[in-house]
GROMACS .gro file of C-alpha atoms in nm:
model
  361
    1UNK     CA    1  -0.653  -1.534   1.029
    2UNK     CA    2  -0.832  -1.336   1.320
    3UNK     CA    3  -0.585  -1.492   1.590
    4UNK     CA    4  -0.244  -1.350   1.334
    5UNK     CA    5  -0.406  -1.021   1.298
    6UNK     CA    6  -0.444  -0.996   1.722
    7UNK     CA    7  -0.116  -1.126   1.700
    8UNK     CA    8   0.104  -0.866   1.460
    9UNK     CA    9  -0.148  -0.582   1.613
   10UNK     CA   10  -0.017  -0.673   1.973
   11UNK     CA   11   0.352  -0.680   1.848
   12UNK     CA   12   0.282  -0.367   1.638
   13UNK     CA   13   0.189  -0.201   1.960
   14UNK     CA   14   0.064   0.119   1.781
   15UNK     CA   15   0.031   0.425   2.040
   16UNK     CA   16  -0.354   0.608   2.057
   17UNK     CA   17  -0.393   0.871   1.832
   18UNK     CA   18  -0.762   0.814   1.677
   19UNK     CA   19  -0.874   1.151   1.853
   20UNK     CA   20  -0.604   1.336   1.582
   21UNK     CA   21  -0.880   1.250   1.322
   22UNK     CA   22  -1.100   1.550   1.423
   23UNK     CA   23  -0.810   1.796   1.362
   24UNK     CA   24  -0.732   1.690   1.022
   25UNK     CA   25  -0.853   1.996   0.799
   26UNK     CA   26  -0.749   1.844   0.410
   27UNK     CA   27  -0.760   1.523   0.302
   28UNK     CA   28  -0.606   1.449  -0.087
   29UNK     CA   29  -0.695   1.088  -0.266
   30UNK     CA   30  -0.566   0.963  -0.608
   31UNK     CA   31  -0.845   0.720  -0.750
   32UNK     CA   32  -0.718   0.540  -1.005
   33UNK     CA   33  -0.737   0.204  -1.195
   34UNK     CA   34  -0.461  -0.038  -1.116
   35UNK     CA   35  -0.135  -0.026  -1.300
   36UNK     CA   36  -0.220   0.321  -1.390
   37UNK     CA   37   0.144   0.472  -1.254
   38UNK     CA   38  -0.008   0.590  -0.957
   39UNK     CA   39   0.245   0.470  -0.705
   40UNK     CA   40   0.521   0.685  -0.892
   41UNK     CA   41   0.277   0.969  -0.905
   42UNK     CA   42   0.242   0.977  -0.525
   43UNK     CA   43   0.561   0.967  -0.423
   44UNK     CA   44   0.640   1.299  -0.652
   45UNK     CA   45   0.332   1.419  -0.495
   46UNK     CA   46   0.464   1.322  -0.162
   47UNK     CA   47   0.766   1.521  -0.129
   48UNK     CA   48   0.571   1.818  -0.111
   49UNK     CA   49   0.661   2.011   0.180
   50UNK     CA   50   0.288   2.036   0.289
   51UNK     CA   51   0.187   1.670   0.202
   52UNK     CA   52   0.190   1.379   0.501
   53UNK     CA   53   0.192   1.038   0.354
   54UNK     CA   54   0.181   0.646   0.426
   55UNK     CA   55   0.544   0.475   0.309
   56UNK     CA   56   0.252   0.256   0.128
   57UNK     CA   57  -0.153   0.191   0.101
   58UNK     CA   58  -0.460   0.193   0.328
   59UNK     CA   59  -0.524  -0.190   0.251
   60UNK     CA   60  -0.308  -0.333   0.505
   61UNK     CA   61  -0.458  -0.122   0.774
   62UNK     CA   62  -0.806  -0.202   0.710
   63UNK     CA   63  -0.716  -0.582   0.771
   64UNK     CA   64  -0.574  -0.490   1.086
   65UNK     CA   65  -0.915  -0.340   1.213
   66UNK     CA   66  -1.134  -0.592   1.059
   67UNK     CA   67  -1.211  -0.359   0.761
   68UNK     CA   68  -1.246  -0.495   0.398
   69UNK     CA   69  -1.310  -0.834   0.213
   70UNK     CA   70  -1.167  -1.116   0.362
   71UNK     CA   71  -1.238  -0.954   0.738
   72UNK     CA   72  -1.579  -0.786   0.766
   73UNK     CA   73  -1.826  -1.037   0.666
   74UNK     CA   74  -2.071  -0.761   0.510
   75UNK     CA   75  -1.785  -0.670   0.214
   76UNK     CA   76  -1.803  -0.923  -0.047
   77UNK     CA   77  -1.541  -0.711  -0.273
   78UNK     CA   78  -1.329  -0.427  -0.220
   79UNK     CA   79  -1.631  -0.186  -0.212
   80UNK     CA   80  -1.638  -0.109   0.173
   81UNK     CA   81  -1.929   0.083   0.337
   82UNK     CA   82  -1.936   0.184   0.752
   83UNK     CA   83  -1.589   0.119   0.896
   84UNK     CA   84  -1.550  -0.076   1.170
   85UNK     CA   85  -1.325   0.057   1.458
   86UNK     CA   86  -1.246   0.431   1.293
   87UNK     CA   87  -1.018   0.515   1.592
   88UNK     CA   88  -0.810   0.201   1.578
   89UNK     CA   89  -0.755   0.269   1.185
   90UNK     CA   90  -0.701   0.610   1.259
   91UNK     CA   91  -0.409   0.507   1.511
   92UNK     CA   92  -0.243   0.247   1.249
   93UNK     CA   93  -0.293   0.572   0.958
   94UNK     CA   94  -0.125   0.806   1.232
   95UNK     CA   95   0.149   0.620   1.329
   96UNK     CA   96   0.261   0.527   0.969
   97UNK     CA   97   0.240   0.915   0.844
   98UNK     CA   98   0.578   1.051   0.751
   99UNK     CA   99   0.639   1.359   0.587
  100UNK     CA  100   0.902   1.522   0.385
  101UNK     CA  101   1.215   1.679   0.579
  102UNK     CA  102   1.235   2.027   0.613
  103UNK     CA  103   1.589   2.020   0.603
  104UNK     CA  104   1.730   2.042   0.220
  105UNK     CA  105   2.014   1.817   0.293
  106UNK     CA  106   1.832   1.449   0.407
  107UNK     CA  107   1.948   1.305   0.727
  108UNK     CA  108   1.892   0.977   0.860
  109UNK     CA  109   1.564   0.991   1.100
  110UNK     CA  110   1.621   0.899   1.433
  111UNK     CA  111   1.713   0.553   1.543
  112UNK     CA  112   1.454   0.444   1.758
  113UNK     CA  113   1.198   0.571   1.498
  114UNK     CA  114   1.342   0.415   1.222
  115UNK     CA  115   1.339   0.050   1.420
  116UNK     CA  116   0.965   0.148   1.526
  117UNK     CA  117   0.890   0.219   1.143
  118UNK     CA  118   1.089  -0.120   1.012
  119UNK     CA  119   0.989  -0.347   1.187
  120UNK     CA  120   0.573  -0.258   1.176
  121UNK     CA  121   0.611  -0.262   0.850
  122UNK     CA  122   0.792  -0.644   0.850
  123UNK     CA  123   0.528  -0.754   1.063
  124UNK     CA  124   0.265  -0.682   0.754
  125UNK     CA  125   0.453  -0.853   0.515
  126UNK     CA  126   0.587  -1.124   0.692
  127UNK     CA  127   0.288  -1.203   0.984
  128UNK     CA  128   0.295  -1.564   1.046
  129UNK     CA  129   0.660  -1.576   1.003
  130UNK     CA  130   0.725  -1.332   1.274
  131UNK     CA  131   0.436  -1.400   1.535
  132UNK     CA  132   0.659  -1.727   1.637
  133UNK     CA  133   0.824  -1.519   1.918
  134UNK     CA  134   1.163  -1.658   1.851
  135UNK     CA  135   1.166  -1.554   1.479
  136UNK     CA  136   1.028  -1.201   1.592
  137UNK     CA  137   1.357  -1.154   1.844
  138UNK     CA  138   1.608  -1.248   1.591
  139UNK     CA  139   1.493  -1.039   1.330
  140UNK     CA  140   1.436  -0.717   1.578
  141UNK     CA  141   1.809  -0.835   1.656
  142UNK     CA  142   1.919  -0.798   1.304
  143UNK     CA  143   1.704  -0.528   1.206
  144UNK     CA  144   1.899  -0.328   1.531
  145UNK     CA  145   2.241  -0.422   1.367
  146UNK     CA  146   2.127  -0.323   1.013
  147UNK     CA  147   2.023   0.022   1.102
  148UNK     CA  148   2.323   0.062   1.380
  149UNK     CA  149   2.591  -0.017   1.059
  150UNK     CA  150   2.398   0.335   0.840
  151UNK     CA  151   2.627   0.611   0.813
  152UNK     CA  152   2.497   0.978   0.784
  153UNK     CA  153   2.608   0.995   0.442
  154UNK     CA  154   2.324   0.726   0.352
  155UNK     CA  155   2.117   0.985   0.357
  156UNK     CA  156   2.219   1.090   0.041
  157UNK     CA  157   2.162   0.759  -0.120
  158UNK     CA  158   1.874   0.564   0.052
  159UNK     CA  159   1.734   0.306  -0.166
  160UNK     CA  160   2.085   0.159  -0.093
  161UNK     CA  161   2.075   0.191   0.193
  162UNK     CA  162   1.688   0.036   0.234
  163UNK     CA  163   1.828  -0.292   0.011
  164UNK     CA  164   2.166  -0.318   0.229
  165UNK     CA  165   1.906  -0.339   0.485
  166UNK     CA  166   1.682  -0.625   0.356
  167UNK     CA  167   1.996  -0.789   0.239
  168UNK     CA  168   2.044  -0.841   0.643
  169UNK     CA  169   1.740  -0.877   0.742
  170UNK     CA  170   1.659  -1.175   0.466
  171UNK     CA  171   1.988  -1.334   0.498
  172UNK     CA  172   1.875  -1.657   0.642
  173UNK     CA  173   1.595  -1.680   0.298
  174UNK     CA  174   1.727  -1.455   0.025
  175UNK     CA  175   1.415  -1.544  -0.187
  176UNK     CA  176   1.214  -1.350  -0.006
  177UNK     CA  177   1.405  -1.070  -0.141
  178UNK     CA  178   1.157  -1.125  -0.439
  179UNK     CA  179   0.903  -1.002  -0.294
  180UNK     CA  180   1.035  -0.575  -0.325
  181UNK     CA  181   1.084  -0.479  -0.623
  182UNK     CA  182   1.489  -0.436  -0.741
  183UNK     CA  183   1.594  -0.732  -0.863
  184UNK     CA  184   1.771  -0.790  -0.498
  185UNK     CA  185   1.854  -1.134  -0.535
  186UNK     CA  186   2.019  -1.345  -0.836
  187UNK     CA  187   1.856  -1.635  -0.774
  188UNK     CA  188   1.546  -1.773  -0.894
  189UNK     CA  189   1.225  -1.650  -0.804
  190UNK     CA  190   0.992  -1.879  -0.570
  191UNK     CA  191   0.665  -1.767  -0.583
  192UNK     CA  192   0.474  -1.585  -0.304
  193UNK     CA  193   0.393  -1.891  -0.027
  194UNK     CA  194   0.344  -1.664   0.322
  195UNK     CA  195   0.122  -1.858   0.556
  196UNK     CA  196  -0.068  -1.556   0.601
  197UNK     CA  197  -0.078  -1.236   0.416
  198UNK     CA  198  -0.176  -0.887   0.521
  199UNK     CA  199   0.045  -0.654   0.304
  200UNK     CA  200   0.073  -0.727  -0.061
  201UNK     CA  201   0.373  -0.761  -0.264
  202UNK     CA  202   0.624  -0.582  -0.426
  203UNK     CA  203   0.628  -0.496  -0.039
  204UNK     CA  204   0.686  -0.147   0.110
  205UNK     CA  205   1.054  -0.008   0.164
  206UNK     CA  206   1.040   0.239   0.493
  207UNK     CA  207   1.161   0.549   0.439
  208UNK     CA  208   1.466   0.604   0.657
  209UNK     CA  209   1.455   0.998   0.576
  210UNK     CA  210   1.119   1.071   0.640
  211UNK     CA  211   0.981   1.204   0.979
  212UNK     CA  212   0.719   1.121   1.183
  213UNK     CA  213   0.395   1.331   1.185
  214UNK     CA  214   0.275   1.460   1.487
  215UNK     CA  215  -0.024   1.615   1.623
  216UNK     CA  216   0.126   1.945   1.568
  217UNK     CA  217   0.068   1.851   1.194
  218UNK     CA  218  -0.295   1.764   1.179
  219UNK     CA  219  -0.394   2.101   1.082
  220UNK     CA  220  -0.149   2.205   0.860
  221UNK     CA  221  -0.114   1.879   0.666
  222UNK     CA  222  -0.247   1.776   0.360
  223UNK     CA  223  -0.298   1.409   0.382
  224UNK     CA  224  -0.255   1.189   0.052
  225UNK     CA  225  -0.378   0.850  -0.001
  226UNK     CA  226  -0.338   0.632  -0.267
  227UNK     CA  227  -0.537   0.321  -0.347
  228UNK     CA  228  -0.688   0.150  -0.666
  229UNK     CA  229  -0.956  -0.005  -0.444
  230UNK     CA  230  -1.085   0.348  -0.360
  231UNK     CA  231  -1.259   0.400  -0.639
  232UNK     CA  232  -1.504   0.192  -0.509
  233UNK     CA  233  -1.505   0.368  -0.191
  234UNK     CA  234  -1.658   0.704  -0.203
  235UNK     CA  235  -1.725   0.883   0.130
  236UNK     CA  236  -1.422   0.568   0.334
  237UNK     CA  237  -1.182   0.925   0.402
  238UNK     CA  238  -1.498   1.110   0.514
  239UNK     CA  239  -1.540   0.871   0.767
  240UNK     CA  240  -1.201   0.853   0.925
  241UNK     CA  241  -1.179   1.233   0.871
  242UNK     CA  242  -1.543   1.420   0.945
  243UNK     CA  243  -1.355   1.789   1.000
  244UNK     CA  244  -1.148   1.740   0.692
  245UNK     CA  245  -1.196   1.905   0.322
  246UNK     CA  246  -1.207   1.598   0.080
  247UNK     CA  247  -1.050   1.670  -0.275
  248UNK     CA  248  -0.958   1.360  -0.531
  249UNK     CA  249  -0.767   1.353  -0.844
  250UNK     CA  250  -0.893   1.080  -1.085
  251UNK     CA  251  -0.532   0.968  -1.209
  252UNK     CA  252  -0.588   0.809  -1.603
  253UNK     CA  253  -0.360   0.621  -1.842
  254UNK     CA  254  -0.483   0.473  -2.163
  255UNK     CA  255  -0.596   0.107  -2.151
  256UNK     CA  256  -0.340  -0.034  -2.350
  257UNK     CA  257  -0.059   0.047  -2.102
  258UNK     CA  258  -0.292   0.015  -1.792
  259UNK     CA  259  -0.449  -0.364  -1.929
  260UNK     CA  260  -0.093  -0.515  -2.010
  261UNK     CA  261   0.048  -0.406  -1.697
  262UNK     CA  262  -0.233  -0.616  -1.521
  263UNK     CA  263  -0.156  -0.851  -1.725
  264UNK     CA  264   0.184  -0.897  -1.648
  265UNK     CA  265   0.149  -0.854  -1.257
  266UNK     CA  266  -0.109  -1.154  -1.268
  267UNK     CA  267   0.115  -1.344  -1.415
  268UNK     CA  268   0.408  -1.253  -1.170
  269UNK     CA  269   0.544  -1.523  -0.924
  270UNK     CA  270   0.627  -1.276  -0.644
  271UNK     CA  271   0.343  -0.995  -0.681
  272UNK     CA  272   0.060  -0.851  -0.630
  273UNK     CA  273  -0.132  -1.147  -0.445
  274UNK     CA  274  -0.446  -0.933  -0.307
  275UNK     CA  275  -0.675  -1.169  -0.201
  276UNK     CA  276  -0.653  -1.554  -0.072
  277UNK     CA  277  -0.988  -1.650  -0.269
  278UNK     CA  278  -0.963  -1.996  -0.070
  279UNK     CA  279  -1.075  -1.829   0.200
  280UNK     CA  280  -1.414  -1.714   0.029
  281UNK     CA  281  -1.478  -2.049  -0.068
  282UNK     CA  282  -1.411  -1.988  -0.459
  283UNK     CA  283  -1.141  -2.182  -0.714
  284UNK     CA  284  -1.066  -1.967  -0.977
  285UNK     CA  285  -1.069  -2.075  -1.357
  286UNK     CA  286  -0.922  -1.770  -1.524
  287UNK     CA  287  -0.834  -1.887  -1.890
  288UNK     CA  288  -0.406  -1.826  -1.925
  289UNK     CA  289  -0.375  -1.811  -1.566
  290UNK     CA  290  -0.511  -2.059  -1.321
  291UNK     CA  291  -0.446  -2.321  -1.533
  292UNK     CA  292  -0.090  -2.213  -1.545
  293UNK     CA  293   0.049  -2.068  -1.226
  294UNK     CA  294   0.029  -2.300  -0.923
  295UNK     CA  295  -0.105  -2.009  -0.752
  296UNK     CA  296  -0.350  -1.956  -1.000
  297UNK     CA  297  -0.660  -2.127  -0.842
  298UNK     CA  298  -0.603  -1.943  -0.532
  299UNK     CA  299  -0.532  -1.521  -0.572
  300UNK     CA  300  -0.692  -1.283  -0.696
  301UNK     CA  301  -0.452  -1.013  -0.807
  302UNK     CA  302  -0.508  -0.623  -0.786
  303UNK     CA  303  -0.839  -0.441  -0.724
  304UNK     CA  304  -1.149  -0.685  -0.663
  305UNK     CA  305  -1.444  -0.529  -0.856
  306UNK     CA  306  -1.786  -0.559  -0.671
  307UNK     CA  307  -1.903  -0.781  -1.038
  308UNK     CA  308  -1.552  -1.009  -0.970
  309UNK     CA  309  -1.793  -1.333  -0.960
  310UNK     CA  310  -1.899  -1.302  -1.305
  311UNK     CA  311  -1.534  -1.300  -1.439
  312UNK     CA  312  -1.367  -1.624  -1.215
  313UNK     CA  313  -1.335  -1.842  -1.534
  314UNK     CA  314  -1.331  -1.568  -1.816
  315UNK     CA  315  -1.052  -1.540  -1.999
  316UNK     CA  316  -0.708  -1.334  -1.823
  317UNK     CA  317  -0.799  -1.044  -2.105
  318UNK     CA  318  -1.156  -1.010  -2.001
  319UNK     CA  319  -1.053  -1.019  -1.595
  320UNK     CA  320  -0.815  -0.731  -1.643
  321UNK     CA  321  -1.020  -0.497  -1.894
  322UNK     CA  322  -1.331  -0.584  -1.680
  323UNK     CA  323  -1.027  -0.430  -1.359
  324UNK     CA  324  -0.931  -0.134  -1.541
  325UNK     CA  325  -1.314  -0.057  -1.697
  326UNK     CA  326  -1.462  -0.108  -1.326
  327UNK     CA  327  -1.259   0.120  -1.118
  328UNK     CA  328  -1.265   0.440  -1.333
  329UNK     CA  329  -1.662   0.341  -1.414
  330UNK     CA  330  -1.718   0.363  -1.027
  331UNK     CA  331  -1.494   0.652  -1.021
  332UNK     CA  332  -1.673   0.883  -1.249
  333UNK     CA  333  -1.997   0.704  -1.148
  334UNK     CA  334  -1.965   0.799  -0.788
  335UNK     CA  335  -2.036   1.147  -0.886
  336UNK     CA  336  -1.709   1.343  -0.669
  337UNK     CA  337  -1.579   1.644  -0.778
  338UNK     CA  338  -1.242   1.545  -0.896
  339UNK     CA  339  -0.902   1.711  -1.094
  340UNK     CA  340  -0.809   1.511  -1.384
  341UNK     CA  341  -0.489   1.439  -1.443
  342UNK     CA  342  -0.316   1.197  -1.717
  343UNK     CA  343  -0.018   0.974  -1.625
  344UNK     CA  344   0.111   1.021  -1.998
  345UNK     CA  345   0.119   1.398  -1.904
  346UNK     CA  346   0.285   1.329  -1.565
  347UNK     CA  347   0.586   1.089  -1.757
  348UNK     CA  348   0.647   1.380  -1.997
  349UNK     CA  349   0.674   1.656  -1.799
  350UNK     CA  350   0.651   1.557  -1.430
  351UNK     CA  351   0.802   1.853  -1.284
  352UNK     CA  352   0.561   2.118  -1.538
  353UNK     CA  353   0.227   1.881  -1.458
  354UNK     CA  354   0.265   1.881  -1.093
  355UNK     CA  355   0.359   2.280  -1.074
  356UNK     CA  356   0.016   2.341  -1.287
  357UNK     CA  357  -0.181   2.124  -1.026
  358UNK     CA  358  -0.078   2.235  -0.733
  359UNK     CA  359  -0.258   2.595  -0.697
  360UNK     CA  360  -0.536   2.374  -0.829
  361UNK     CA  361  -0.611   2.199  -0.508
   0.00000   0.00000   0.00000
């Protein structure tokens, strides 16, 4: 796995930028439980004019820079403590910033950025199928072609235009199209069987409206992250950011919702495969799951909770509860200062809840 990750970080080819990471003045992370609507709630929060934000989640950044379980031999869950290589991080986190147009009518970013943001972001979800060198031409090939054929008028609508994209891309294996969310693809499902796996799916859709941040924005910024695992993580954006004001949210839904939504997503053919357990040495016996997905011995799904070894052959009910009771345990445990905010809220009146937050923060 350590030769793939050189590999998609050479043909990622990220430009410096680690030094920005002293200029950053406000920092904004959502902990949360998974399943707990957060992924809607940041991209509301997101098109704040004042708010710079990752397309998707720290995770597949911190396996790029040997951060996290599965590549830094001292984390043996998703609790991480010292970083390894803060200024390569802080180049990947740099470089995938966008932030919302200031323009009221969206236009199309510019070409070469949006092939420099696609195809980064198809080397995390696809690595070992793009470090064979011809694969990785053909698909920079197609990937030109896709985004040569958008008209300016796909500004207006562009989730289309991101699926008329994969549609291209993915031609030569439409199942993969299973692996985004959108039902993009009328065949059957196949489930997730990547060689190697850095991003997790429903994989990322780039924006294509988006621009880049720049330097210029480091102190004027807000930046937002989003990441279930965070909650075991207090003090990880203190690290990367040492000049920045911290504030969190602690995002809640009610179990119920939050438990059967893990539920579901285990039991998913196409997402949400977090971590290759195979690689730590350990089978898993999960009662109503390993037993019946073929994958099911293998992944773990969602957040990995520092007590995960006492719950590899409990029951799929106890593994999720035990997910959802963990992260918002460490989250109040952890003792930061955080606004509370409740997703059922958000749904209701999305528009009212995020006006009343705002002068909050």
């Amino acid at each position: 796995m350590e030769a793939l990750v050189h590999t998609v970080n050479a043909l990622r080819a990220v430009a410096p930028s680690g030094a920005w990471r002293h200029r950053v003045r406000r920092v904004l992370v959502i902990l949360t439980g998974s399943r707990s609507g957060s992924s809607v709630f940041k991209a509301c929060l997101a098109q704040h004019p004042d708010i710079a934000a990752l397309d998707g989640e720290l995770e597949p950044l911190l396996a790029l820079t040997g951060n996290g379980f599965g590549h830094h031999p001292d984390c043996a869950s998703d609790a991480i403590g010292p970083l390894r290589n803060l200024d390569a991080l802080a180049d990947n986190i740099f470089d995938g910033l966008t932030c919302a147009p200031a323009t009221a009518v969206p236009a199309l970013a510019p070409a070469p950025e949006l092939q420099a943001r696609w195809r980064r972001r198809l080397l995390l979800q696809f690595p070992a199928l793009y470090a064979a060198s011809h694969e990785w031409a053909a698909v920079q090939q197609t990937l030109a072609g896709a985004l040569a054929a958008l008209g300016p008028h796909q500004a207006a609508a562009p989730l289309a235009a991101q699926h008329a994209i994969l549609q291209r891309v993915h031609a030569p294996a439409r199942w993969r199209l299973h692996y985004y969310d959108g039902g993009l693809d009328s065949e059957a499902a196949r489930p997730f069987a990547e060689a190697g796996k850095i991003e997790e799916p429903p994989f990322v859709l780039p924006s294509l409206t988006r621009r880049r941040y720049t330097a210029d924005d480091a102190a004027d910024k807000v930046l937002l992250f989003k990441t279930p695992a965070d909650a075991y993580r207090p003090g990880l954006h203190r690290q990367l950011f040492p000049a920045a004001e911290v504030q969190y949210l602690h995002l809640t839904r009610g179990y119920a919702a939050s438990v059967n939504g893990l539920l579901d997503g285990w039991l998913s053919p196409t997402g949400f495969f977090a971590h290759d357990m195979a690689r730590a040495g350990v089978a898993l016996a999960i009662g109503g799951y390993s037993e019946r997905c073929g994958f099911g011995r293998r992944w773990w799904k969602f957040d990995l909770p520092p007590n995960w070894r006492q719950f590899i052959d409990a029951p799929l009910s106890e593994v999720c509860l035990n997910q959802w009771l963990s992260c918002h345990g460490h989250i109040l445990a952890s003792g930061v200062r955080a606004e509370r905010v409740q997703f059922e809220a958000f749904a209701a009146a999305p528009a009212a809840t995020l006006a009343a937050l705002w002068p909050r923060l």
